[in-house]
Short mmCIF file of C-alpha atoms in Angstrom, two decimals:
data_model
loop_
_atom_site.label_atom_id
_atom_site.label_comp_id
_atom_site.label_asym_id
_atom_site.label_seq_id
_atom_site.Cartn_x
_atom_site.Cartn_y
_atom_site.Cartn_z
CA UNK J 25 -3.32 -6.48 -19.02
CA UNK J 26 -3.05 -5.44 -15.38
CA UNK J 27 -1.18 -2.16 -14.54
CA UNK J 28 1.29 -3.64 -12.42
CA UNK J 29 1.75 -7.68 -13.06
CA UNK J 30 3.71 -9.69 -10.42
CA UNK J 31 4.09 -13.63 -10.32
CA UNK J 32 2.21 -14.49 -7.16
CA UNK J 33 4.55 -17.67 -6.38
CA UNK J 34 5.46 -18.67 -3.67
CA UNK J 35 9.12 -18.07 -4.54
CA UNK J 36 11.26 -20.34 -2.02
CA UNK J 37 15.23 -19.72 -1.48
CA UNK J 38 17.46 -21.33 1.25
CA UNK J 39 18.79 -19.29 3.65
CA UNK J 40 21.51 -17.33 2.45
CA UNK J 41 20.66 -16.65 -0.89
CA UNK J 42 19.81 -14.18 -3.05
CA UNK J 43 15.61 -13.42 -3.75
CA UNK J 44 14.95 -12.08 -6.91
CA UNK J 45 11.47 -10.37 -7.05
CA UNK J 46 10.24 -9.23 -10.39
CA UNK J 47 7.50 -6.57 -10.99
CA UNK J 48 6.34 -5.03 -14.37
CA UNK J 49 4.38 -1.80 -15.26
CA UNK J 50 2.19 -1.12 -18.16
CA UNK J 51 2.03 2.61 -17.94
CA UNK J 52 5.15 4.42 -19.53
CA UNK J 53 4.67 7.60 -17.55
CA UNK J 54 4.88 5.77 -14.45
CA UNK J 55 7.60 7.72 -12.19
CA UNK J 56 7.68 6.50 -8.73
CA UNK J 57 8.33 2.90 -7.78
CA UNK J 58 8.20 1.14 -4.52
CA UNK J 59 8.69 -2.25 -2.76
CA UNK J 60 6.85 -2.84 0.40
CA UNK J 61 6.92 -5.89 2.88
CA UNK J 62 3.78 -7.53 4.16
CA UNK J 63 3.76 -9.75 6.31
CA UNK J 64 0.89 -12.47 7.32
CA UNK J 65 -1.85 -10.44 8.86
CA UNK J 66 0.08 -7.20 9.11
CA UNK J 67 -0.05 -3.78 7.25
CA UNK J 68 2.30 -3.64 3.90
CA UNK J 69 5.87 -2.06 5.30
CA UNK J 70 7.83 0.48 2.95
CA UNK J 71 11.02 -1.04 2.20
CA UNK J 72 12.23 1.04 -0.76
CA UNK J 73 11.53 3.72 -3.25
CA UNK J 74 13.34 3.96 -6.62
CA UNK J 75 12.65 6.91 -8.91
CA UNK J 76 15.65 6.50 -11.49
CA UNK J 77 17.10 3.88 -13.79
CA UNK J 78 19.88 1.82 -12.50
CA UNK J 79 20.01 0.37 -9.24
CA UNK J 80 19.49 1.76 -5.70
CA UNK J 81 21.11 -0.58 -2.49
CA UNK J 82 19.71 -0.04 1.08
CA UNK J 83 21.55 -2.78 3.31
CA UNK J 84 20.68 -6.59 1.86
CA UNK J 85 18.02 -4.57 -0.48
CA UNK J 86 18.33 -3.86 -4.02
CA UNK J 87 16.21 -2.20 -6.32
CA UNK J 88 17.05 -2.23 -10.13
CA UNK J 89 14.33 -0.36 -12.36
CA UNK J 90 14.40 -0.15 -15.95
CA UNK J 91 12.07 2.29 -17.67
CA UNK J 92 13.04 1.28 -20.73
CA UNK J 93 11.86 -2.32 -20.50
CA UNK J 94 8.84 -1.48 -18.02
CA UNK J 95 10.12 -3.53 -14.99
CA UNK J 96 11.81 -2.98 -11.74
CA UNK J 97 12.91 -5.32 -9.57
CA UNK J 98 14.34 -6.36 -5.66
CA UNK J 99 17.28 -8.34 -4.64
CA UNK J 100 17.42 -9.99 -0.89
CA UNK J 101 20.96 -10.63 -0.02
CA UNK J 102 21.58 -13.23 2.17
CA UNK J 103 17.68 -14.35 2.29
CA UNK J 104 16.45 -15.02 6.16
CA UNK J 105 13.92 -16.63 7.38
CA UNK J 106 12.86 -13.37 8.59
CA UNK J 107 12.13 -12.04 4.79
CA UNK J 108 9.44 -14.62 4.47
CA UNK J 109 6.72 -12.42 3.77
CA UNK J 110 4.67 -10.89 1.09
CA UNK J 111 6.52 -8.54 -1.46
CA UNK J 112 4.02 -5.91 -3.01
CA UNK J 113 5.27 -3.30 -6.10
CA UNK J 114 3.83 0.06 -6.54
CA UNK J 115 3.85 2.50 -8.97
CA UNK J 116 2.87 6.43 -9.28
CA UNK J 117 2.96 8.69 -11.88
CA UNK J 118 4.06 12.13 -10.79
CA UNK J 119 2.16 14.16 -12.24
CA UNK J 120 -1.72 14.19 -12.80
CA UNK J 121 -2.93 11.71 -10.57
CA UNK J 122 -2.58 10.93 -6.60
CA UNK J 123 -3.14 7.28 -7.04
CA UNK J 124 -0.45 4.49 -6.09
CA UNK J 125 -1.07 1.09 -8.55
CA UNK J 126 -0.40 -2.46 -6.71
CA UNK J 127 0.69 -5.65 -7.72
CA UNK J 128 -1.10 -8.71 -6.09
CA UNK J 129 2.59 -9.58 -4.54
CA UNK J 130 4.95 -12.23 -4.41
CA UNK J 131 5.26 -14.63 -1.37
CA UNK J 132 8.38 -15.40 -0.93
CA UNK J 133 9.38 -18.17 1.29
CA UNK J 134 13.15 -18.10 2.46
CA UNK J 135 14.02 -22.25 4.02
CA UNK J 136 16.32 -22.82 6.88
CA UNK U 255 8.69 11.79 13.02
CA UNK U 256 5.37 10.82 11.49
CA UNK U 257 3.36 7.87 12.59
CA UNK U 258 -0.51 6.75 12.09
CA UNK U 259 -3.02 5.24 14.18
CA UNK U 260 -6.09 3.08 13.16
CA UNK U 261 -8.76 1.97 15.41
CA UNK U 262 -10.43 -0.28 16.00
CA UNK U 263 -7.71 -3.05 15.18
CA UNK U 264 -10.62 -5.26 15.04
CA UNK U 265 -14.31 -5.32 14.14
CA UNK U 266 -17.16 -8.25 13.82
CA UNK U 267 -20.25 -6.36 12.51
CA UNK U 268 -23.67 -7.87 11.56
CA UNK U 269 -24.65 -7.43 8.08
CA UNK U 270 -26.42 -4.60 7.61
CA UNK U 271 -25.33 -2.66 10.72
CA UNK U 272 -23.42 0.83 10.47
CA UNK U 273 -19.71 1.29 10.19
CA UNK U 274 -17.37 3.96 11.07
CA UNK U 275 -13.18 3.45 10.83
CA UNK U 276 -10.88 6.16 12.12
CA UNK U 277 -7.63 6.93 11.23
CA UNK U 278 -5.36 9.54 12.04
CA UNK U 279 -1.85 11.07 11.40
CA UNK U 280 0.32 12.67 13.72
CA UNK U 281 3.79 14.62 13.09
CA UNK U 282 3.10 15.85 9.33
CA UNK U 283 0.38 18.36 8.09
CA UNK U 284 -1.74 18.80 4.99
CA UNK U 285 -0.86 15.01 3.87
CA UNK U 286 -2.67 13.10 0.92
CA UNK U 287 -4.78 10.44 2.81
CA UNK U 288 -5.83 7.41 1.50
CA UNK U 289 -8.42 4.16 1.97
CA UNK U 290 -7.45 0.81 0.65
CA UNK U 291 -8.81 -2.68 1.48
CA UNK U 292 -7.70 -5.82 0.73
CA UNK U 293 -9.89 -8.94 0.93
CA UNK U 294 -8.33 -12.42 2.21
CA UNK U 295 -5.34 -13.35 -0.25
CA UNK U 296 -6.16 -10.29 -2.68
CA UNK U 297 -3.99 -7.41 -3.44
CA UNK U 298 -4.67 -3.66 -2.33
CA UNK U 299 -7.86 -2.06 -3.91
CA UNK U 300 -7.92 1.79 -4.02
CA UNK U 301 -11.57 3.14 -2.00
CA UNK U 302 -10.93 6.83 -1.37
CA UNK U 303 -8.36 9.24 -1.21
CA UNK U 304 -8.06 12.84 -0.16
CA UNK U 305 -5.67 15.66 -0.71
CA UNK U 306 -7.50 18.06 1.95
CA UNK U 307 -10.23 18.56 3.88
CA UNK U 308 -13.54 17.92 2.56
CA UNK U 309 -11.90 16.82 -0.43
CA UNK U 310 -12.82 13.15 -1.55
CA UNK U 311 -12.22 11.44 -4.41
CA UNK U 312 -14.14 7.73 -4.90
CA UNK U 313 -12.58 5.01 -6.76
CA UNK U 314 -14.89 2.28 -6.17
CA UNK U 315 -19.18 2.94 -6.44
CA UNK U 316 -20.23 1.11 -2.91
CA UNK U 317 -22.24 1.71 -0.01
CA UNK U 318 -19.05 2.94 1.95
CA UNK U 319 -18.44 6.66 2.09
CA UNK U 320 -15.32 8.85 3.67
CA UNK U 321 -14.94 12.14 4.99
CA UNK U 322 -12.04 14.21 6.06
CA UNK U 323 -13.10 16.79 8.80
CA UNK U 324 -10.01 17.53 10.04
CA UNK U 325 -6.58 17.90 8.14
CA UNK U 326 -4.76 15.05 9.70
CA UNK U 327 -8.55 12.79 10.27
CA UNK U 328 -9.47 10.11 7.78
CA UNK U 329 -12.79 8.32 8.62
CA UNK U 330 -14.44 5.43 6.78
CA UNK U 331 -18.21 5.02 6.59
CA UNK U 332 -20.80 2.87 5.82
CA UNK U 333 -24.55 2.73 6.98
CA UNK U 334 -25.34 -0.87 6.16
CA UNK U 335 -23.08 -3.45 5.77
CA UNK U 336 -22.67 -6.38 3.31
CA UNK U 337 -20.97 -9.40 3.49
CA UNK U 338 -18.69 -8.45 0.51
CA UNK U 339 -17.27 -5.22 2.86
CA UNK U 340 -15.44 -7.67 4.89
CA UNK U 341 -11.30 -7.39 4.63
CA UNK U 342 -8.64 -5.64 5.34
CA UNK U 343 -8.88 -2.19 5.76
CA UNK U 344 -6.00 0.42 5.41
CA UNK U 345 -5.31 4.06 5.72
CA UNK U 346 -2.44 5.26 4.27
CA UNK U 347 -0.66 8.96 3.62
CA UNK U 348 1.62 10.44 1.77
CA UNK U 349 3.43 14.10 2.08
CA UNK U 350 2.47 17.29 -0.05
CA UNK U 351 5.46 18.98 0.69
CA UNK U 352 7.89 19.29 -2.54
CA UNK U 353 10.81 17.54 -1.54
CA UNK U 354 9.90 15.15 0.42
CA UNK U 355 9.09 12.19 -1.78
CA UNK U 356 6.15 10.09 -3.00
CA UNK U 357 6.96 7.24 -0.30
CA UNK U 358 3.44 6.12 1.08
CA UNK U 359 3.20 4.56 4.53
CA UNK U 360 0.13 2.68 5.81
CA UNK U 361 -1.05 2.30 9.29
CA UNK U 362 -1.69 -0.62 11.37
CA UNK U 363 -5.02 -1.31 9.28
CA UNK U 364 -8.54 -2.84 10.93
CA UNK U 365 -9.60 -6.12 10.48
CA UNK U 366 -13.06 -5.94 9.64
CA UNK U 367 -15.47 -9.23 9.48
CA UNK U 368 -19.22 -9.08 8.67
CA UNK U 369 -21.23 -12.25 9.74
#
């Protein structure tokens, strides 16, 4: 089982809509959680941390995590064509270690 | 505000020619530095990281090395290159100061390609 699991789609919307990126964790004393947004040929691009349950909104961004269930997740509101990129989770544990854990990402492709 | 440079942006190396990637951070001190590459259509893989100078932790058992000689100075090393070492190569830092977060932020990365 990988540490951080994310479905590598692509995931296609129209323009408008809402993305719904999924990302699940193995380790239960993960504390940290981020989303970052690569795009093709670029350097991954912080988009959002989330450190406690519930949900956290930054503009068309929201992240939901649930610790309970092991997953956390980002919703694109109003999907551009823009947002067409790669969508990489992270996770940390606070305390012990230095090291961030990546998914493999989730292409998302939003359609005009 | 804190930004961070990596050069060169690009690199074609023969196999089994040295290596040496700089990176640097400007506008924060004593931050937790960190080497990643990621090969074509792969995710992120952990090399090196440091949480001060001369202090290196290795992830992955390879013929690169790193070395931190100056607080805000990453460099990347290798003294012969394989065909496997070719990718995608990031620095990336976090802050040590309590308060500020565990947000990570990479740099602009080098595109390295051994023939």
């Amino acid at each position: 089982q990988k540490e951080v699991e994310q479905n590598s789609g692509p995931l296609s919307v129209p323009e408008g809509a809402i993305a719904s990126l999924n990302c699940t964790y193995s380790d239960r004393v993960s504390q940290s959680f981020f989303w970052y947004r690569q795009y093709s040929g670029k350097s991954p691009e912080l988009i959002m941390s989330i450190y406690s349950n519930g949900d956290k909104e930054d503009g068309r961004f929201t992240a939901q995590l649930n610790k309970a269930s092991q997953y956390v997740s980002l919703l694109i509101r109003d999907s551009q064509p823009s947002d067409s990129a790669t969508y990489l989770c992270a996770v940390k544990k606070t305390s012990g270690t230095y090291k961030y854990i990546f998914g493999t990402g989730t292409r998302l492709k939003v359609l005009a | 505000s804190q930004t961070i440079h990596q050069w060169p942006a690009t690199l074609v190396q023969p196999v089994g020619s040295p290596l040496s990637l700089e990176c640097t951070v400007e506008g924060t001190s004593n931050p937790n530095l960190y080497w990643y590459r990621q090969a074509a259509g792969r995710g992120l893989q952990l090399l090196f990281y440091s949480v001060g100078i001369g202090q290196i932790s290795s992830e992955v058992p390879q013929n690169l090395s790193a070395s931190r000689p100056q607080d805000r100075q990453f460099i990347l090393s290798s003294k012969k290159l394989l065909l496997s070492d070719s990718g995608f190569y990031l620095c990336a830092w976090n802050s040590r100061l309590a308060g500020m977060g565990n947000e990570q932020f990479f740099g602009p990365g080098t595109r390295l390609t051994v023939l």
